[in-house]
Short mmCIF file of C-alpha atoms in Angstrom, two decimals:
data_model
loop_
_atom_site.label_atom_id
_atom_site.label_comp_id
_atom_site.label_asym_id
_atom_site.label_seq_id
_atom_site.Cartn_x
_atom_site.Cartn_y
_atom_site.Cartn_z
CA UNK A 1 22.25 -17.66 12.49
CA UNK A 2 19.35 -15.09 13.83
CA UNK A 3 15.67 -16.45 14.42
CA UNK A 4 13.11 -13.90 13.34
CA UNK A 5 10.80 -12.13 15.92
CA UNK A 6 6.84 -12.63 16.11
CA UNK A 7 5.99 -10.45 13.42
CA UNK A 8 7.96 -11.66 10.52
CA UNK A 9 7.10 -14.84 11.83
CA UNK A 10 3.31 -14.14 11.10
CA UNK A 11 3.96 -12.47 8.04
CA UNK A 12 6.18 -15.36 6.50
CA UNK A 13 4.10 -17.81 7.53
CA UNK A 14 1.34 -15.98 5.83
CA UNK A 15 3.21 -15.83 2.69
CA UNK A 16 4.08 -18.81 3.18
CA UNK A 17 0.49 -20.18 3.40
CA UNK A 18 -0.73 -18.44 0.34
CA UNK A 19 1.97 -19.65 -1.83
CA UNK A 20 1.33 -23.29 -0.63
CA UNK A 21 -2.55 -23.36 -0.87
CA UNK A 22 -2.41 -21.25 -4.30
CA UNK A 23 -0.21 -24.34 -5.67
CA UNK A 24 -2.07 -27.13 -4.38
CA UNK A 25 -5.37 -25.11 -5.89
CA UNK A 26 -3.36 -25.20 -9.25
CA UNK A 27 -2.82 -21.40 -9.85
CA UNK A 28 0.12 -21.05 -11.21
CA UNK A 29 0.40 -17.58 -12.41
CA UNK A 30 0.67 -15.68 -9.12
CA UNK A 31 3.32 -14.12 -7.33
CA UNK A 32 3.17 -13.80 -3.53
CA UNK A 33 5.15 -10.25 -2.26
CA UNK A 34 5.54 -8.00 1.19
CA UNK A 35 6.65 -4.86 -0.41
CA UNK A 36 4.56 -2.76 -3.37
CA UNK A 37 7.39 -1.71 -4.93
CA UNK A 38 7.98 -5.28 -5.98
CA UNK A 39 4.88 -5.39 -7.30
CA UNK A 40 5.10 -2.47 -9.29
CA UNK A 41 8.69 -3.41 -10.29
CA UNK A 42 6.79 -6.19 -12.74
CA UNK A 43 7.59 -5.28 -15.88
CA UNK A 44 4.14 -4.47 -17.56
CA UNK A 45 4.17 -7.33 -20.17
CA UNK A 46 5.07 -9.70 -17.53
CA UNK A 47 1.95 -8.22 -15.05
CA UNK A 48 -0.45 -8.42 -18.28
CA UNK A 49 0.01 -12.66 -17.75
CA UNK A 50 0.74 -12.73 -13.83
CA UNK A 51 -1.11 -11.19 -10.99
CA UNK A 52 0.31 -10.57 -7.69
CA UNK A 53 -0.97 -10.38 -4.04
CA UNK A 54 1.09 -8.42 -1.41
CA UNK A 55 0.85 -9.58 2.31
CA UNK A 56 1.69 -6.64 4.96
CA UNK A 57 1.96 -6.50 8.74
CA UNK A 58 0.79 -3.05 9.54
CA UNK A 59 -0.20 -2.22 13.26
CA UNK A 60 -0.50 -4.68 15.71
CA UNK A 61 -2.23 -3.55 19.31
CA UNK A 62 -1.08 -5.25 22.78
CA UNK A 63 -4.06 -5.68 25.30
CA UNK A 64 -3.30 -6.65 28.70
CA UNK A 65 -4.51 -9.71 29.04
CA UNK A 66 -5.71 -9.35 32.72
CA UNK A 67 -6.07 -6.12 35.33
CA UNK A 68 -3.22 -6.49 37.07
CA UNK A 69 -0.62 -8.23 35.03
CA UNK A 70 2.10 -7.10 32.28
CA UNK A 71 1.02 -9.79 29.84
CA UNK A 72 -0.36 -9.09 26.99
CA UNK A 73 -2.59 -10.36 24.34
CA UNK A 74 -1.37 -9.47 20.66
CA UNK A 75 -3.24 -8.53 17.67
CA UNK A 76 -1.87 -7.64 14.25
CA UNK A 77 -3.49 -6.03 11.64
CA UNK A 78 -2.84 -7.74 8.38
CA UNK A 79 -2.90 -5.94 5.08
CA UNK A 80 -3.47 -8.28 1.68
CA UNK A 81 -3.65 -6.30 -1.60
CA UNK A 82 -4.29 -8.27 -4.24
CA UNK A 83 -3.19 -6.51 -7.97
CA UNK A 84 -5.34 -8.85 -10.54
CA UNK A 85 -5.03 -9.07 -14.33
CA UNK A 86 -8.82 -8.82 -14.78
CA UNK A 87 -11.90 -8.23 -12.58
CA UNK A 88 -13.31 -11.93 -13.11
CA UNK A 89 -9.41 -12.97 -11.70
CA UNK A 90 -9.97 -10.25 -9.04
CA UNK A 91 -13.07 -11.51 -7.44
CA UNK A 92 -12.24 -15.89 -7.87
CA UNK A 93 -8.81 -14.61 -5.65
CA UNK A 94 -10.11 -13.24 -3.06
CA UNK A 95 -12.88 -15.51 -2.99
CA UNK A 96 -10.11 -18.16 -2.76
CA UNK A 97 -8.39 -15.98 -0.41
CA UNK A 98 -11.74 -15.50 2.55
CA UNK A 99 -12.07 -19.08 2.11
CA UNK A 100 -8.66 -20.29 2.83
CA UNK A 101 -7.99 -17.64 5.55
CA UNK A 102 -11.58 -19.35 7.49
CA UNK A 103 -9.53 -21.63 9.69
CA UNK A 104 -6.70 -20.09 9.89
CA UNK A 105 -3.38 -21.07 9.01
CA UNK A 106 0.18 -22.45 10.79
CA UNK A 107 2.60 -20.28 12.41
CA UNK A 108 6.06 -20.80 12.13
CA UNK A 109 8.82 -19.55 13.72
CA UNK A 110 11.82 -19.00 11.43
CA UNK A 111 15.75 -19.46 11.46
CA UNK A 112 17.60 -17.66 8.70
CA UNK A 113 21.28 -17.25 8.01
CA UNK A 114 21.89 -14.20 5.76
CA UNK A 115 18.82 -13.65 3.51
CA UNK A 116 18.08 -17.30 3.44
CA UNK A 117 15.35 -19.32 5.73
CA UNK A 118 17.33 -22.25 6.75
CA UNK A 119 14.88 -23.73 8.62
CA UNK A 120 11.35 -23.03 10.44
CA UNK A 121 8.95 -24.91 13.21
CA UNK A 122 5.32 -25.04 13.77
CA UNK A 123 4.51 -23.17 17.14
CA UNK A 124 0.67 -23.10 17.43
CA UNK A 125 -1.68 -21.17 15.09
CA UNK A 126 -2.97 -18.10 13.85
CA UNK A 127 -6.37 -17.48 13.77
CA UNK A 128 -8.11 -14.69 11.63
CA UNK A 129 -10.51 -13.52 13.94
CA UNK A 130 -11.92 -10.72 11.60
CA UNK A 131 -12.38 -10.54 7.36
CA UNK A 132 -13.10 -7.77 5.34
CA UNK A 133 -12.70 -7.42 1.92
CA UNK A 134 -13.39 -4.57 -0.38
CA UNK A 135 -12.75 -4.00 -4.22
CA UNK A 136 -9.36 -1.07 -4.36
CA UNK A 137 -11.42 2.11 -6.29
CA UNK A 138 -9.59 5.01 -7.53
CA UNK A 139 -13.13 6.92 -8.39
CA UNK A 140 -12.03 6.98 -11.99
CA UNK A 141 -11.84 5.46 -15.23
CA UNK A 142 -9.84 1.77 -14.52
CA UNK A 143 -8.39 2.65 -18.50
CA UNK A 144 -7.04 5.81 -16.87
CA UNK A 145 -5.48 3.51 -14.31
CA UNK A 146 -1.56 2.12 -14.22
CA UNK A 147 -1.87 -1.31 -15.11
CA UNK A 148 -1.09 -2.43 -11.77
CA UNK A 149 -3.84 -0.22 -10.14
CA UNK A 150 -7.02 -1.16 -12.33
CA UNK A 151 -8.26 -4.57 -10.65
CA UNK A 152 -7.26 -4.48 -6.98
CA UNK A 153 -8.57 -5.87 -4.03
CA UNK A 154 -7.90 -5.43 -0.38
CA UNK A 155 -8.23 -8.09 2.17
CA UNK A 156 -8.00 -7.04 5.77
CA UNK A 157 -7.61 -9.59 8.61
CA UNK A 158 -7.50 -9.23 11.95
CA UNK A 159 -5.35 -11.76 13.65
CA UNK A 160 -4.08 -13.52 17.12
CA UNK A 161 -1.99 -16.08 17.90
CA UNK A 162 -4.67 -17.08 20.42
CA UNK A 163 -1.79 -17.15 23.66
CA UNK A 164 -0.63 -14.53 26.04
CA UNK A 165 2.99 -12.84 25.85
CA UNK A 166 4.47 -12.44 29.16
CA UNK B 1 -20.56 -1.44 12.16
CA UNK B 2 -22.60 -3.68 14.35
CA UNK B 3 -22.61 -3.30 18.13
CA UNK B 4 -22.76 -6.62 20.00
CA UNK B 5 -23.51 -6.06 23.71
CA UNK B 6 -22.48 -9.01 26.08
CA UNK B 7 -24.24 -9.69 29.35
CA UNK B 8 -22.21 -11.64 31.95
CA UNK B 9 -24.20 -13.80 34.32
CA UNK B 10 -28.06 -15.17 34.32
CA UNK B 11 -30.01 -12.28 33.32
CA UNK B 12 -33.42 -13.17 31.87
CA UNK B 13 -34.82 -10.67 29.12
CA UNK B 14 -36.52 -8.67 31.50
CA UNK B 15 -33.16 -8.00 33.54
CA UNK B 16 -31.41 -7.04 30.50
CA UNK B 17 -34.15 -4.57 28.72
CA UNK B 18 -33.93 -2.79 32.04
CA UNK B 19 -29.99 -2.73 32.37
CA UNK B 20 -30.36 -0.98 28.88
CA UNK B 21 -33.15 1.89 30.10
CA UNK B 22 -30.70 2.37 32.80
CA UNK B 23 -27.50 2.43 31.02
CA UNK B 24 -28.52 4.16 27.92
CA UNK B 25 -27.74 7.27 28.70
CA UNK B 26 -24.23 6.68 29.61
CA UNK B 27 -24.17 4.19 26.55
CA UNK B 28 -25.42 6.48 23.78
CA UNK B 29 -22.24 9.25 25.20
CA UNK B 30 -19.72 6.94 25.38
CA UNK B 31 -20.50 5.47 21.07
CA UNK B 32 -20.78 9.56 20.63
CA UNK B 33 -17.59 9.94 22.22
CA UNK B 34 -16.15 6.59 20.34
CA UNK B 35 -17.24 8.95 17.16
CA UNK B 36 -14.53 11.86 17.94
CA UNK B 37 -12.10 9.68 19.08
CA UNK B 38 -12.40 8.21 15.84
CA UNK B 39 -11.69 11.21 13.66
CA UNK B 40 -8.60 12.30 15.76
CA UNK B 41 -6.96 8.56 15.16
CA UNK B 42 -7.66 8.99 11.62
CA UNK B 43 -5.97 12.08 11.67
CA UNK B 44 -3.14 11.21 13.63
CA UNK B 45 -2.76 8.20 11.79
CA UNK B 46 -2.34 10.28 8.45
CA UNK B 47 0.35 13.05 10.46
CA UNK B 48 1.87 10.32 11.81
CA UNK B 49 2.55 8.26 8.24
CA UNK B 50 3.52 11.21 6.46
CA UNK B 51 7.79 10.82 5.80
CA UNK B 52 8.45 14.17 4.55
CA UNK B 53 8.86 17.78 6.44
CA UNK B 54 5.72 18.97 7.26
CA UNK B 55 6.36 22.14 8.56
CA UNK B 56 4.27 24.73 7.34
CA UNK B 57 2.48 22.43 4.91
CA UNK B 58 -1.07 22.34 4.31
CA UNK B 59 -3.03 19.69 5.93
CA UNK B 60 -6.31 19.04 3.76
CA UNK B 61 -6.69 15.47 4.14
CA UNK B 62 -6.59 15.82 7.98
CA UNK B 63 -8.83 18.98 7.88
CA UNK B 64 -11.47 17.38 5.79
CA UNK B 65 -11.64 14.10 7.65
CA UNK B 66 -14.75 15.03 10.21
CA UNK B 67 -16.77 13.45 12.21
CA UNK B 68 -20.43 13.80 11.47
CA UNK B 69 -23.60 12.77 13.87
CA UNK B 70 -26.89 11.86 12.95
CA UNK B 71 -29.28 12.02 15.78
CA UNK B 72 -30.27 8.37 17.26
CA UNK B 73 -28.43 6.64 14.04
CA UNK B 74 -24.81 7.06 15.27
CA UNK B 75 -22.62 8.64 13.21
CA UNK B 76 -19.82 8.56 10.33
CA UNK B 77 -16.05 10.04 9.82
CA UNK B 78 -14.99 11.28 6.56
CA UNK B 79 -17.56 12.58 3.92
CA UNK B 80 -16.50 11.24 0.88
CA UNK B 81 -17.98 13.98 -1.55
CA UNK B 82 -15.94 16.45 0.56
CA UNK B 83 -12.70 14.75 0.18
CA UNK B 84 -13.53 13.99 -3.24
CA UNK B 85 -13.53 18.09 -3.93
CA UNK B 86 -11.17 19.26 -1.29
CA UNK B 87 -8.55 16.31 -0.62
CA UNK B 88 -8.67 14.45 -4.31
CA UNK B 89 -5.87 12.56 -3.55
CA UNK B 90 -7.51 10.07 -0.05
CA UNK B 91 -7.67 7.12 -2.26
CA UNK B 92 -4.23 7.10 -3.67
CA UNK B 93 -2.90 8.19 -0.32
CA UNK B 94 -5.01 5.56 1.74
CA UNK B 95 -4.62 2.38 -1.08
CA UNK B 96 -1.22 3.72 -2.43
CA UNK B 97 -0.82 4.41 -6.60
CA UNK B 98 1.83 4.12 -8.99
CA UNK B 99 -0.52 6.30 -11.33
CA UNK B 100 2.05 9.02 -11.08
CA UNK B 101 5.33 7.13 -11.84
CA UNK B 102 6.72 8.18 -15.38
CA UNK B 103 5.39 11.14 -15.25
CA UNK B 104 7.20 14.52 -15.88
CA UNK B 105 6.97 17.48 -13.84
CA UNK B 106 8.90 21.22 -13.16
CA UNK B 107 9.47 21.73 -9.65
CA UNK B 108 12.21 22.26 -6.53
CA UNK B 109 12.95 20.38 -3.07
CA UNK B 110 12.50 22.13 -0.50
CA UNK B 111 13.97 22.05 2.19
CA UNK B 112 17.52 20.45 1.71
CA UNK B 113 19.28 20.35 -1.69
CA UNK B 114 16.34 21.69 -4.30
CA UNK B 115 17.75 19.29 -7.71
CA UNK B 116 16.41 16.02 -7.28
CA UNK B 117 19.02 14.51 -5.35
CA UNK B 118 18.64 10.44 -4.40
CA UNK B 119 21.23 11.29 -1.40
CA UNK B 120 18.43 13.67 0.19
CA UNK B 121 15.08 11.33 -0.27
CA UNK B 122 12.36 12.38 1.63
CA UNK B 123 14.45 15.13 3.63
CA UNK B 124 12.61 17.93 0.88
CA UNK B 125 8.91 18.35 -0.47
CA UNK B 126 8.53 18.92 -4.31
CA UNK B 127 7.10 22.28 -4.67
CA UNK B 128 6.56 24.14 -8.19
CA UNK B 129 9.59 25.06 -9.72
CA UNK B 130 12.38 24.95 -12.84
CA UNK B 131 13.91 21.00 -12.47
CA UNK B 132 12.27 18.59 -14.72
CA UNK B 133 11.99 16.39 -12.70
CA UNK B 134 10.59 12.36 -13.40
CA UNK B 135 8.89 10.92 -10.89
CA UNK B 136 9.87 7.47 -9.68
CA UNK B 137 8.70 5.77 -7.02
CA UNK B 138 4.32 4.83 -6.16
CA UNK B 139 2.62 6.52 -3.70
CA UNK B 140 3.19 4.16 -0.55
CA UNK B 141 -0.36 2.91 0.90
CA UNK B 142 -0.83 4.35 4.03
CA UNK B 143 -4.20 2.21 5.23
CA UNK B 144 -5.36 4.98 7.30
CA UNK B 145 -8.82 3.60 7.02
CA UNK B 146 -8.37 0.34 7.32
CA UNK B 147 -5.84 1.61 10.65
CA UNK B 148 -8.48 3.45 12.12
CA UNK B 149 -11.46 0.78 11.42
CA UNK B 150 -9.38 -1.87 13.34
CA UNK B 151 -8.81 0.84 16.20
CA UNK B 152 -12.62 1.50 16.37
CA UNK B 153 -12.92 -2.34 16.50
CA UNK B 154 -11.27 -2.64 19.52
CA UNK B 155 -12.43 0.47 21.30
CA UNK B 156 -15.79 -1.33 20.70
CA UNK B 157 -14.77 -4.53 22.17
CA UNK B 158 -13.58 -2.69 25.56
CA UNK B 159 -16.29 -0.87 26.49
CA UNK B 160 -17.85 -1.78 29.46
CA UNK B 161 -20.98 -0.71 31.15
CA UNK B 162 -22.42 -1.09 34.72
CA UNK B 163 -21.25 -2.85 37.73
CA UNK B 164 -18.79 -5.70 36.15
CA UNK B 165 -16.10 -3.32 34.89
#
């Protein structure tokens, strides 16, 4: 049994999130991933019918929290690409996306035996405290393009768990 | 990017046009400063991402990614008709591609075992050479502008000007 650490935490529960609001919206042909090369280990045919968004914890920057003191506020840096079927897809996802992101979303802290969650609790929030969003251009032809590559998007968010680590 | 200046305390408007006269000075050299600070994390975010030997190498994303000031507008990092001719490749490296998987090439590893060799990844560079070799695996997205916008963000959100530091 092994409990993961704060950053998997934030970027499962993110995952997590997506997954659940994408099926309560009723989309049912998207796949939720935290590694490209899964992404671009769809087989093309399957791609063609199935987009994909890819959640990613890149840097994260500790601020002390006051002059003085070792604690420390957190902020990660999250990283959603989103490979889309078709630019009308591309735009309604992470329109969906912004939207769902506004209030921010649970975090959970995870327990996981081998490669398997076995179970996870609720400990506070995170809050997106910064959105941008731009369209993923290559500065070429999109039929030039690997299928994967022609409609992407890229959400970035900043984030805090809104509580100081001692 | 805008710049939101906070005032602690009960200033009225008159208090806080004339903190400004008296601070601008300092403030307009510390955002110019903010501007080549900016450029060097770019760069070091891109020398610091890179997986393979570098020794040696050319470094034409780094050495076209420059800071540029415009008198009393501010100022910008990375000219994007520059990289465009002299580092083609910023998009793929900063978004990652796959737009070179499946393709076939001739060239050697160097340094390390120069045959494509799965048991040496990332210890060699692909130079020109006589191995047909197939690449394999996407560019990996190294965000460096995304990286360095979220740095800026919070160099922003820690300046501080006059006498509540």
């Amino acid at each position: 049994m092994s409990v993961y650490r704060i950053s998997r935490n934030i970027e499962s529960s993110i995952i997590e999130f997506i997954q659940s609001e994408l099926s309560s919206a009723g989309w049912t042909n998207i796949t939720v991933e935290k590694t490209f090369s899964r992404i671009y280990g769809i087989p093309v045919e399957t791609f063609q019918k199935q987009a994909a968004i890819c959640v990613r914890l890149e840097d994260t920057q500790h601020q002390q929290a006051e002059i003085g003191e070792t604690s420390t506020n957190r902020f990660p840096l999250v990283l959603i690409d989103i490979f889309a079927t078709s630019d009308g897809q591309r735009l309604d996802l992470k329109d969906f996306l912004v939207q769902i992101f506004k209030k921010g979303l649970p975090y959970f802290e995870y327990q996981t035996s081998g490669n398997t969650i076995t179970s996870r609790v609720q400990n506070g929030r995170i809050r997106v405290t910064k959105m941008d969003d731009v369209p993923v251009s290559f500065g070429v032809d999109k039929s030039s393009l690997e299928v994967h590559d022609r409609y992407r998007h890229l959400l970035t968010l900043e984030t805090s768990l809104g509580r100081v680590e001692g | 990017m805008p710049l939101k200046i906070k005032f602690f305390g009960s200033e009225g408007f008159k208090e806080i046009n004339e903190f400004i006269e008296k601070h601008e000075k300092s403030i307009r050299a510390s955002l110019k400063s903010l501007g080549d600070k900016t450029a060097e994390e770019m760069k070091n975010i891109i020398a610091n991402s890179k997986v393979r030997p570098q020794a040696g190498e050319p470094t034409d994303l780094e050495d076209n990614i420059n800071v540029e000031h415009f008198p009393d507008k501010g100022w910008g990092v990375g000219d994007i008709n520059q990289l465009n001719e002299k580092a083609k490749y910023w998009r793929a490296v900063n978004f990652g591609s796959k737009h070179l998987v499946g393709t076939e090439t001739h060239g050697h590893f160097e340094p390390g075992d120069p045959q494509p060799n799965p048991e040496e990844f990332r210890k060699g560079r692909l130079k020109k050479g006589f191995y047909k070799i197939r690449i394999q695996n996407e560019i990996p997205a190294m965000n460096y502008i995304q990286k360095t916008v979220n740095f800026l963000r919070r160099q922003l959100l820690n300046l501080k000007f006059g006498e509540r530091q």
